[in-house]
């Protein structure tokens, strides 16, 4: 769903909610195998990621926005205990990386990312 926001950052932004489901089913992994999801993706320059959600069983957990060093330390500590974290890094102006661990080889993991993209506003259209 798109929503339009006037923004104190200058101009207007469009909000996007992106739902993603990852799975390693039917490619040879079993329930005892665990994999880490790694997804690199791009957003338009000057986009703003406002939140991240991870489904853990029936629960939906909202991610925290932290500096990269703190977030990486927490993620690595949790991964070593084989718990359920996800981490989203802004690599540069338009490139991001999402990681989720663990995912059993015969299961799936679901996330939601919400982000704002600068809108192009003319007298006739908003895009």
Short mmCIF file of N, CA and C in Angstrom, two decimals:
data_model
loop_
_atom_site.label_atom_id
_atom_site.label_comp_id
_atom_site.label_asym_id
_atom_site.label_seq_id
_atom_site.Cartn_x
_atom_site.Cartn_y
_atom_site.Cartn_z
N UNK A 1 0.84 -1.16 0.00
CA UNK A 1 0.00 0.00 0.00
C UNK A 1 0.89 1.23 0.00
N UNK A 2 0.61 2.19 -0.88
CA UNK A 2 1.35 3.44 -0.95
C UNK A 2 0.63 4.51 -0.14
N UNK A 3 1.40 5.28 0.59
CA UNK A 3 0.87 6.43 1.29
C UNK A 3 1.81 7.59 1.02
N UNK A 4 1.26 8.79 0.93
CA UNK A 4 2.08 9.96 0.65
C UNK A 4 2.29 10.75 1.94
N UNK A 5 3.53 11.17 2.17
CA UNK A 5 3.88 11.90 3.39
C UNK A 5 4.62 13.17 3.03
N UNK A 6 4.11 14.35 3.43
CA UNK A 6 4.97 15.52 3.37
C UNK A 6 6.04 15.29 4.44
N UNK A 7 7.26 15.67 4.19
CA UNK A 7 8.34 15.30 5.09
C UNK A 7 9.19 16.51 5.45
N UNK A 8 9.61 16.59 6.72
CA UNK A 8 10.45 17.70 7.13
C UNK A 8 11.88 17.56 6.59
N UNK A 9 12.15 16.48 5.87
CA UNK A 9 13.45 16.32 5.22
C UNK A 9 13.47 17.06 3.89
N UNK A 10 12.38 17.65 3.52
CA UNK A 10 12.28 18.37 2.25
C UNK A 10 11.54 17.54 1.23
N UNK A 11 10.42 18.05 0.74
CA UNK A 11 9.67 17.34 -0.28
C UNK A 11 8.71 16.33 0.31
N UNK A 12 8.20 15.47 -0.54
CA UNK A 12 7.24 14.45 -0.14
C UNK A 12 7.86 13.07 -0.34
N UNK A 13 7.41 12.12 0.47
CA UNK A 13 7.89 10.75 0.39
C UNK A 13 6.71 9.81 0.24
N UNK A 14 6.93 8.68 -0.40
CA UNK A 14 5.92 7.64 -0.56
C UNK A 14 6.35 6.47 0.33
N UNK A 15 5.43 5.96 1.15
CA UNK A 15 5.75 4.82 2.02
C UNK A 15 5.40 3.52 1.32
N UNK A 16 6.32 2.57 1.39
CA UNK A 16 6.11 1.23 0.85
C UNK A 16 6.24 0.22 1.98
N UNK A 17 5.38 -0.79 1.99
CA UNK A 17 5.50 -1.92 2.90
C UNK A 17 5.78 -3.15 2.05
N UNK A 18 6.93 -3.76 2.25
CA UNK A 18 7.36 -4.90 1.44
C UNK A 18 7.38 -6.15 2.31
N UNK A 19 6.57 -7.14 1.95
CA UNK A 19 6.54 -8.42 2.66
C UNK A 19 7.35 -9.43 1.86
N UNK A 20 8.26 -10.13 2.53
CA UNK A 20 9.11 -11.12 1.87
C UNK A 20 9.04 -12.44 2.62
N UNK A 21 8.94 -13.53 1.88
CA UNK A 21 9.01 -14.87 2.47
C UNK A 21 10.17 -15.60 1.82
N UNK A 22 11.06 -16.13 2.65
CA UNK A 22 12.23 -16.86 2.18
C UNK A 22 12.06 -18.33 2.51
N UNK A 23 12.51 -19.19 1.60
CA UNK A 23 12.38 -20.63 1.81
C UNK A 23 13.53 -21.36 1.13
N UNK A 24 13.96 -22.45 1.75
CA UNK A 24 14.95 -23.33 1.13
C UNK A 24 14.34 -24.71 0.87
N UNK A 25 13.00 -24.77 0.89
CA UNK A 25 12.30 -26.03 0.67
C UNK A 25 12.59 -26.56 -0.73
N UNK A 26 12.60 -27.87 -0.85
CA UNK A 26 12.72 -28.57 -2.13
C UNK A 26 14.04 -28.35 -2.84
N UNK A 27 15.10 -28.00 -2.09
CA UNK A 27 16.42 -27.91 -2.73
C UNK A 27 17.45 -28.79 -2.02
N UNK A 28 16.95 -29.75 -1.22
CA UNK A 28 17.84 -30.75 -0.65
C UNK A 28 18.18 -30.60 0.82
N UNK A 29 17.71 -29.54 1.48
CA UNK A 29 17.96 -29.37 2.91
C UNK A 29 16.92 -30.13 3.72
N UNK A 30 17.29 -30.52 4.94
CA UNK A 30 16.36 -31.17 5.86
C UNK A 30 16.08 -30.25 7.03
N UNK A 31 15.19 -30.70 7.94
CA UNK A 31 14.84 -29.90 9.12
C UNK A 31 16.05 -29.68 10.03
N UNK A 32 17.00 -30.59 10.02
CA UNK A 32 18.18 -30.44 10.89
C UNK A 32 19.22 -29.52 10.28
N UNK A 33 19.12 -29.22 8.99
CA UNK A 33 20.03 -28.25 8.35
C UNK A 33 19.54 -26.83 8.67
N UNK A 34 20.48 -25.92 8.92
CA UNK A 34 20.10 -24.52 9.08
C UNK A 34 20.90 -23.68 8.08
N UNK A 35 20.23 -22.69 7.56
CA UNK A 35 20.87 -21.78 6.60
C UNK A 35 20.66 -20.35 7.06
N UNK A 36 21.51 -19.46 6.56
CA UNK A 36 21.36 -18.04 6.80
C UNK A 36 20.87 -17.39 5.51
N UNK A 37 19.81 -16.62 5.62
CA UNK A 37 19.29 -15.87 4.49
C UNK A 37 20.14 -14.61 4.34
N UNK A 38 20.63 -14.35 3.13
CA UNK A 38 21.36 -13.11 2.85
C UNK A 38 20.77 -12.55 1.56
N UNK A 39 20.23 -11.33 1.65
CA UNK A 39 19.64 -10.69 0.48
C UNK A 39 20.21 -9.29 0.33
N UNK A 40 20.87 -9.03 -0.78
CA UNK A 40 21.34 -7.70 -1.13
C UNK A 40 20.30 -7.07 -2.05
N UNK A 41 19.99 -5.80 -1.80
CA UNK A 41 19.01 -5.12 -2.64
C UNK A 41 19.30 -3.62 -2.66
N UNK A 42 18.67 -2.95 -3.60
CA UNK A 42 18.85 -1.51 -3.79
C UNK A 42 17.53 -0.79 -3.62
N UNK A 43 17.58 0.40 -3.03
CA UNK A 43 16.45 1.32 -2.97
C UNK A 43 16.90 2.63 -3.61
N UNK A 44 15.98 3.43 -4.09
CA UNK A 44 16.38 4.72 -4.66
C UNK A 44 17.17 5.55 -3.64
N UNK A 45 18.11 6.35 -4.14
CA UNK A 45 18.89 7.22 -3.25
C UNK A 45 17.95 8.10 -2.43
N UNK A 46 18.37 8.39 -1.22
CA UNK A 46 17.62 9.20 -0.25
C UNK A 46 16.39 8.50 0.30
N UNK A 47 16.28 7.18 0.08
CA UNK A 47 15.21 6.42 0.72
C UNK A 47 15.53 6.28 2.21
N UNK A 48 14.48 6.04 2.99
CA UNK A 48 14.63 5.91 4.44
C UNK A 48 13.91 4.63 4.87
N UNK A 49 14.64 3.67 5.44
CA UNK A 49 14.01 2.48 6.00
C UNK A 49 13.51 2.85 7.39
N UNK A 50 12.21 2.69 7.62
CA UNK A 50 11.64 3.12 8.90
C UNK A 50 11.42 1.97 9.87
N UNK A 51 11.24 0.74 9.38
CA UNK A 51 11.18 -0.39 10.30
C UNK A 51 11.34 -1.71 9.58
N UNK A 52 11.56 -2.73 10.40
CA UNK A 52 11.75 -4.10 9.93
C UNK A 52 11.05 -5.02 10.93
N UNK A 53 10.34 -6.00 10.42
CA UNK A 53 9.59 -6.94 11.25
C UNK A 53 10.01 -8.36 10.87
N UNK A 54 10.12 -9.24 11.86
CA UNK A 54 10.48 -10.64 11.63
C UNK A 54 9.43 -11.52 12.29
N UNK A 55 8.89 -12.47 11.51
CA UNK A 55 7.96 -13.45 12.06
C UNK A 55 8.79 -14.56 12.71
N UNK A 56 8.47 -14.86 13.98
CA UNK A 56 9.10 -15.97 14.69
C UNK A 56 7.96 -16.85 15.16
N UNK A 57 7.71 -17.92 14.42
CA UNK A 57 6.53 -18.74 14.68
C UNK A 57 5.30 -17.89 14.43
N UNK A 58 4.43 -17.78 15.43
CA UNK A 58 3.21 -16.98 15.33
C UNK A 58 3.43 -15.53 15.78
N UNK A 59 4.59 -15.23 16.37
CA UNK A 59 4.88 -13.89 16.87
C UNK A 59 5.52 -13.03 15.78
N UNK A 60 5.22 -11.73 15.82
CA UNK A 60 5.82 -10.77 14.90
C UNK A 60 6.62 -9.79 15.76
N UNK A 61 7.92 -9.73 15.51
CA UNK A 61 8.82 -8.92 16.34
C UNK A 61 9.34 -7.74 15.51
N UNK A 62 9.23 -6.53 16.08
CA UNK A 62 9.74 -5.33 15.41
C UNK A 62 11.22 -5.17 15.71
N UNK A 63 12.01 -4.91 14.68
CA UNK A 63 13.44 -4.70 14.84
C UNK A 63 13.74 -3.34 15.45
N UNK A 64 14.91 -3.22 16.04
CA UNK A 64 15.38 -1.96 16.61
C UNK A 64 16.32 -1.28 15.63
N UNK A 65 16.29 0.03 15.58
CA UNK A 65 17.22 0.78 14.74
C UNK A 65 18.40 1.16 15.63
N UNK A 66 19.58 0.61 15.28
CA UNK A 66 20.80 0.80 16.06
C UNK A 66 21.95 1.16 15.12
N UNK A 67 23.04 1.68 15.70
CA UNK A 67 24.22 1.90 14.88
C UNK A 67 24.76 0.54 14.42
N UNK A 68 25.51 0.54 13.33
CA UNK A 68 25.96 -0.70 12.69
C UNK A 68 26.78 -1.58 13.63
N UNK A 69 27.70 -0.98 14.40
CA UNK A 69 28.58 -1.77 15.27
C UNK A 69 27.76 -2.48 16.33
N UNK A 70 26.87 -1.77 17.02
CA UNK A 70 26.05 -2.36 18.08
C UNK A 70 25.16 -3.46 17.51
N UNK A 71 24.50 -3.17 16.39
CA UNK A 71 23.61 -4.15 15.78
C UNK A 71 24.38 -5.41 15.38
N UNK A 72 25.57 -5.25 14.80
CA UNK A 72 26.37 -6.41 14.39
C UNK A 72 26.77 -7.26 15.58
N UNK A 73 27.16 -6.62 16.68
CA UNK A 73 27.55 -7.36 17.89
C UNK A 73 26.37 -8.17 18.43
N UNK A 74 25.21 -7.55 18.51
CA UNK A 74 24.02 -8.26 19.01
C UNK A 74 23.68 -9.42 18.09
N UNK A 75 23.69 -9.18 16.77
CA UNK A 75 23.36 -10.23 15.79
C UNK A 75 24.31 -11.41 15.95
N UNK A 76 25.60 -11.16 16.00
CA UNK A 76 26.58 -12.24 16.12
C UNK A 76 26.42 -13.00 17.43
N UNK A 77 26.16 -12.30 18.53
CA UNK A 77 25.95 -12.97 19.82
C UNK A 77 24.74 -13.89 19.76
N UNK A 78 23.66 -13.42 19.14
CA UNK A 78 22.45 -14.23 19.04
C UNK A 78 22.66 -15.41 18.09
N UNK A 79 23.32 -15.19 16.97
CA UNK A 79 23.56 -16.26 16.00
C UNK A 79 24.35 -17.40 16.64
N UNK A 80 25.33 -17.08 17.47
CA UNK A 80 26.12 -18.12 18.13
C UNK A 80 25.25 -18.98 19.05
N UNK A 81 24.14 -18.42 19.55
CA UNK A 81 23.23 -19.18 20.40
C UNK A 81 22.10 -19.80 19.59
N UNK A 82 22.13 -19.63 18.27
CA UNK A 82 21.17 -20.20 17.35
C UNK A 82 19.74 -19.76 17.66
N UNK A 83 19.57 -18.47 17.93
CA UNK A 83 18.25 -17.88 18.18
C UNK A 83 17.69 -17.33 16.88
N UNK A 84 16.83 -16.33 16.93
CA UNK A 84 16.10 -15.84 15.76
C UNK A 84 16.31 -14.36 15.48
N UNK A 85 17.47 -13.94 15.04
CA UNK A 85 17.60 -12.52 14.72
C UNK A 85 17.50 -12.27 13.22
N UNK A 86 17.30 -11.01 12.91
CA UNK A 86 17.51 -10.52 11.55
C UNK A 86 18.28 -9.21 11.69
N UNK A 87 19.01 -8.86 10.65
CA UNK A 87 19.75 -7.60 10.67
C UNK A 87 19.69 -6.99 9.28
N UNK A 88 19.51 -5.69 9.23
CA UNK A 88 19.45 -4.95 7.98
C UNK A 88 20.51 -3.86 8.03
N UNK A 89 21.46 -3.92 7.10
CA UNK A 89 22.54 -2.93 7.02
C UNK A 89 22.32 -2.02 5.82
N UNK A 90 22.59 -0.75 5.99
CA UNK A 90 22.68 0.16 4.85
C UNK A 90 24.15 0.15 4.45
N UNK A 91 24.44 -0.42 3.28
CA UNK A 91 25.82 -0.59 2.82
C UNK A 91 26.38 0.71 2.27
N UNK A 92 25.58 1.40 1.46
CA UNK A 92 25.95 2.73 0.95
C UNK A 92 24.66 3.50 0.65
N UNK A 93 24.73 4.53 -0.16
CA UNK A 93 23.59 5.43 -0.37
C UNK A 93 22.33 4.73 -0.85
N UNK A 94 22.47 3.65 -1.61
CA UNK A 94 21.28 2.99 -2.16
C UNK A 94 21.29 1.47 -2.03
N UNK A 95 22.32 0.89 -1.41
CA UNK A 95 22.45 -0.56 -1.30
C UNK A 95 22.24 -1.00 0.16
N UNK A 96 21.47 -2.09 0.32
CA UNK A 96 21.16 -2.63 1.64
C UNK A 96 21.43 -4.13 1.64
N UNK A 97 21.61 -4.68 2.84
CA UNK A 97 21.76 -6.12 2.99
C UNK A 97 20.93 -6.58 4.18
N UNK A 98 20.09 -7.59 3.96
CA UNK A 98 19.27 -8.20 4.99
C UNK A 98 19.81 -9.59 5.26
N UNK A 99 19.96 -9.94 6.56
CA UNK A 99 20.38 -11.27 6.97
C UNK A 99 19.39 -11.80 8.00
N UNK A 100 19.05 -13.09 7.89
CA UNK A 100 18.16 -13.75 8.84
C UNK A 100 18.77 -15.10 9.17
N UNK A 101 18.80 -15.44 10.46
CA UNK A 101 19.34 -16.73 10.88
C UNK A 101 18.65 -17.16 12.16
N UNK A 102 18.37 -18.42 12.38
CA UNK A 102 18.49 -19.52 11.42
C UNK A 102 17.20 -19.73 10.65
N UNK A 103 17.31 -20.44 9.57
CA UNK A 103 16.15 -20.92 8.85
C UNK A 103 16.38 -22.40 8.62
N UNK A 104 15.50 -23.23 9.18
CA UNK A 104 15.62 -24.67 8.95
C UNK A 104 15.41 -24.94 7.47
N UNK A 105 16.09 -25.96 6.98
CA UNK A 105 16.08 -26.27 5.55
C UNK A 105 14.73 -26.58 4.96
N UNK A 106 13.77 -26.98 5.81
CA UNK A 106 12.44 -27.30 5.29
C UNK A 106 11.37 -26.31 5.79
N UNK A 107 11.81 -25.15 6.22
CA UNK A 107 10.88 -24.13 6.70
C UNK A 107 11.02 -22.85 5.88
N UNK A 108 10.25 -21.84 6.26
CA UNK A 108 10.36 -20.54 5.61
C UNK A 108 10.41 -19.46 6.69
N UNK A 109 10.90 -18.28 6.32
CA UNK A 109 10.96 -17.12 7.23
C UNK A 109 10.31 -15.95 6.51
N UNK A 110 9.59 -15.14 7.28
CA UNK A 110 8.88 -14.00 6.71
C UNK A 110 9.34 -12.72 7.39
N UNK A 111 9.52 -11.66 6.58
CA UNK A 111 9.88 -10.33 7.10
C UNK A 111 9.02 -9.28 6.41
N UNK A 112 8.95 -8.12 7.05
CA UNK A 112 8.33 -6.96 6.44
C UNK A 112 9.30 -5.80 6.60
N UNK A 113 9.55 -5.09 5.53
CA UNK A 113 10.35 -3.87 5.55
C UNK A 113 9.45 -2.72 5.17
N UNK A 114 9.54 -1.62 5.90
CA UNK A 114 8.81 -0.41 5.57
C UNK A 114 9.84 0.66 5.25
N UNK A 115 9.65 1.35 4.13
CA UNK A 115 10.61 2.38 3.74
C UNK A 115 9.91 3.52 3.01
N UNK A 116 10.56 4.68 3.07
CA UNK A 116 10.07 5.88 2.40
C UNK A 116 10.96 6.19 1.21
N UNK A 117 10.35 6.55 0.10
CA UNK A 117 11.08 6.89 -1.13
C UNK A 117 10.69 8.32 -1.51
N UNK A 118 11.68 9.17 -1.85
CA UNK A 118 11.35 10.53 -2.26
C UNK A 118 10.38 10.52 -3.45
N UNK A 119 9.37 11.37 -3.39
CA UNK A 119 8.37 11.44 -4.46
C UNK A 119 8.74 12.56 -5.42
N UNK A 120 8.43 12.34 -6.68
CA UNK A 120 8.53 13.39 -7.70
C UNK A 120 7.14 13.98 -7.84
N UNK A 121 6.99 15.24 -7.46
CA UNK A 121 5.69 15.89 -7.42
C UNK A 121 5.63 16.95 -8.50
N UNK A 122 4.68 16.80 -9.42
CA UNK A 122 4.46 17.82 -10.44
C UNK A 122 3.03 18.33 -10.31
N UNK A 123 2.65 19.26 -11.14
CA UNK A 123 1.29 19.80 -11.07
C UNK A 123 0.25 18.77 -11.49
N UNK A 124 0.67 17.69 -12.18
CA UNK A 124 -0.27 16.69 -12.68
C UNK A 124 -0.14 15.32 -12.03
N UNK A 125 1.04 14.99 -11.52
CA UNK A 125 1.24 13.63 -11.00
C UNK A 125 2.15 13.61 -9.78
N UNK A 126 2.05 12.52 -9.04
CA UNK A 126 3.00 12.19 -7.98
C UNK A 126 3.50 10.80 -8.31
N UNK A 127 4.81 10.65 -8.38
CA UNK A 127 5.36 9.32 -8.66
C UNK A 127 6.59 9.09 -7.83
#
